[in-house]
């Protein structure tokens, strides 16, 4: 996925184990609670492939797809349709833009 921009920006990424699955919540804004995140992924507990994906509380269906998908929405859709495997590292990650260091 190409989410690189020229400006510095923090995002929200939350990973939780619950209900026998791994949930990943992502939002383009910082400090969001899990229930307010724009993107929600549910990963299969055994192989960490994407079992379910939601954008703005909408699961993928014909209405969402027919409306057209672009950017991150399109990338998340591809992850879901291809049953992509996500690798979750267990460490705190900080990304920085050298122009702002």
mmCIF file of C-alpha atoms in Angstrom:
data_model
loop_
_atom_site.group_PDB
_atom_site.id
_atom_site.type_symbol
_atom_site.label_atom_id
_atom_site.label_comp_id
_atom_site.label_asym_id
_atom_site.label_seq_id
_atom_site.Cartn_x
_atom_site.Cartn_y
_atom_site.Cartn_z
ATOM 1 C CA UNK A 1 0.000 0.000 0.000
ATOM 2 C CA UNK A 2 1.270 3.414 -0.834
ATOM 3 C CA UNK A 3 0.195 5.748 1.978
ATOM 4 C CA UNK A 4 3.284 7.948 1.765
ATOM 5 C CA UNK A 5 2.748 11.696 1.774
ATOM 6 C CA UNK A 6 5.086 14.653 2.009
ATOM 7 C CA UNK A 7 3.564 15.987 5.196
ATOM 8 C CA UNK A 8 4.005 14.679 8.736
ATOM 9 C CA UNK A 9 0.897 13.058 10.151
ATOM 10 C CA UNK A 10 0.083 10.627 12.942
ATOM 11 C CA UNK A 11 -2.528 7.912 12.509
ATOM 12 C CA UNK A 12 -4.287 5.485 14.820
ATOM 13 C CA UNK A 13 -3.565 1.750 14.671
ATOM 14 C CA UNK A 14 -5.041 -0.542 17.321
ATOM 15 C CA UNK A 15 -4.586 -4.339 17.366
ATOM 16 C CA UNK A 16 -6.652 -6.438 19.777
ATOM 17 C CA UNK A 17 -7.306 -10.111 20.416
ATOM 18 C CA UNK A 18 -10.975 -10.718 21.172
ATOM 19 C CA UNK A 19 -13.757 -13.172 20.399
ATOM 20 C CA UNK A 20 -11.177 -15.679 19.171
ATOM 21 C CA UNK A 21 -9.930 -13.388 16.370
ATOM 22 C CA UNK A 22 -7.476 -10.543 15.905
ATOM 23 C CA UNK A 23 -9.033 -7.133 15.248
ATOM 24 C CA UNK A 24 -7.132 -4.297 13.560
ATOM 25 C CA UNK A 25 -8.517 -0.762 13.719
ATOM 26 C CA UNK A 26 -6.974 1.988 11.584
ATOM 27 C CA UNK A 27 -7.863 5.642 11.254
ATOM 28 C CA UNK A 28 -6.127 8.431 9.299
ATOM 29 C CA UNK A 29 -6.419 10.672 12.391
ATOM 30 C CA UNK A 30 -4.450 10.248 15.602
ATOM 31 C CA UNK A 31 -5.797 9.220 19.021
ATOM 32 C CA UNK A 32 -9.066 7.641 17.903
ATOM 33 C CA UNK A 33 -10.861 5.044 20.012
ATOM 34 C CA UNK A 34 -11.296 1.642 18.361
ATOM 35 C CA UNK A 35 -15.028 2.170 17.827
ATOM 36 C CA UNK A 36 -14.410 5.461 15.980
ATOM 37 C CA UNK A 37 -11.771 4.146 13.549
ATOM 38 C CA UNK A 38 -12.583 4.391 9.849
ATOM 39 C CA UNK A 39 -11.098 0.991 8.918
ATOM 40 C CA UNK A 40 -11.744 -2.301 10.699
ATOM 41 C CA UNK A 41 -10.180 -5.622 9.790
ATOM 42 C CA UNK A 42 -10.911 -8.985 11.368
ATOM 43 C CA UNK A 43 -8.154 -11.542 10.914
ATOM 44 C CA UNK A 44 -8.487 -15.316 11.031
ATOM 45 C CA UNK A 45 -6.996 -16.440 14.347
ATOM 46 C CA UNK A 46 -5.014 -19.300 12.799
ATOM 47 C CA UNK A 47 -3.331 -17.784 9.737
ATOM 48 C CA UNK A 48 -3.980 -14.012 10.159
ATOM 49 C CA UNK A 49 -5.693 -13.693 6.771
ATOM 50 C CA UNK A 50 -8.345 -10.989 6.370
ATOM 51 C CA UNK A 51 -11.774 -12.522 7.080
ATOM 52 C CA UNK A 52 -13.748 -9.295 7.223
ATOM 53 C CA UNK A 53 -13.145 -5.665 6.345
ATOM 54 C CA UNK A 54 -15.246 -2.594 7.027
ATOM 55 C CA UNK A 55 -14.927 1.026 5.986
ATOM 56 C CA UNK A 56 -16.947 3.577 7.960
ATOM 57 C CA UNK A 57 -19.012 0.771 9.524
ATOM 58 C CA UNK A 58 -19.928 -0.630 6.085
ATOM 59 C CA UNK A 59 -18.967 -4.186 5.220
ATOM 60 C CA UNK A 60 -18.092 -4.820 1.606
ATOM 61 C CA UNK A 61 -21.124 -5.605 -0.513
ATOM 62 C CA UNK A 62 -22.351 -4.762 -4.009
ATOM 63 C CA UNK A 63 -23.499 -1.241 -3.022
ATOM 64 C CA UNK A 64 -20.115 -0.313 -1.573
ATOM 65 C CA UNK A 65 -18.214 -1.794 -4.518
ATOM 66 C CA UNK A 66 -20.469 -0.233 -7.175
ATOM 67 C CA UNK A 67 -19.868 3.188 -5.624
ATOM 68 C CA UNK A 68 -16.211 2.890 -6.602
ATOM 69 C CA UNK A 69 -13.211 2.413 -4.369
ATOM 70 C CA UNK A 70 -10.075 4.536 -4.420
ATOM 71 C CA UNK A 71 -6.868 4.925 -2.424
ATOM 72 C CA UNK A 72 -6.774 3.170 0.938
ATOM 73 C CA UNK A 73 -10.364 1.922 0.521
ATOM 74 C CA UNK A 74 -9.322 0.094 -2.644
ATOM 75 C CA UNK A 75 -6.235 -1.385 -0.927
ATOM 76 C CA UNK A 76 -8.331 -2.668 2.002
ATOM 77 C CA UNK A 77 -10.823 -4.180 -0.464
ATOM 78 C CA UNK A 78 -7.992 -6.002 -2.258
ATOM 79 C CA UNK A 79 -6.685 -7.311 1.073
ATOM 80 C CA UNK A 80 -10.133 -8.730 1.829
ATOM 81 C CA UNK A 81 -10.820 -10.275 -1.602
ATOM 82 C CA UNK A 82 -7.367 -11.844 -1.823
ATOM 83 C CA UNK A 83 -7.451 -13.064 1.796
ATOM 84 C CA UNK A 84 -4.177 -11.251 2.402
ATOM 85 C CA UNK A 85 -2.091 -12.370 5.340
ATOM 86 C CA UNK A 86 -1.089 -9.574 7.694
ATOM 87 C CA UNK A 87 2.035 -9.774 9.793
ATOM 88 C CA UNK A 88 1.574 -8.051 13.140
ATOM 89 C CA UNK A 89 4.803 -7.077 14.886
ATOM 90 C CA UNK A 90 4.666 -6.783 18.654
ATOM 91 C CA UNK A 91 6.614 -3.591 19.086
ATOM 92 C CA UNK A 92 5.895 0.102 19.205
ATOM 93 C CA UNK A 93 6.522 1.741 15.853
ATOM 94 C CA UNK A 94 7.167 5.380 15.178
ATOM 95 C CA UNK A 95 7.458 6.722 11.665
ATOM 96 C CA UNK A 96 8.992 10.098 11.056
ATOM 97 C CA UNK A 97 9.597 12.513 8.240
ATOM 98 C CA UNK A 98 13.241 13.706 8.208
ATOM 99 C CA UNK A 99 12.099 17.206 7.248
ATOM 100 C CA UNK A 100 10.453 17.550 10.674
ATOM 101 C CA UNK A 101 13.196 15.968 12.823
#
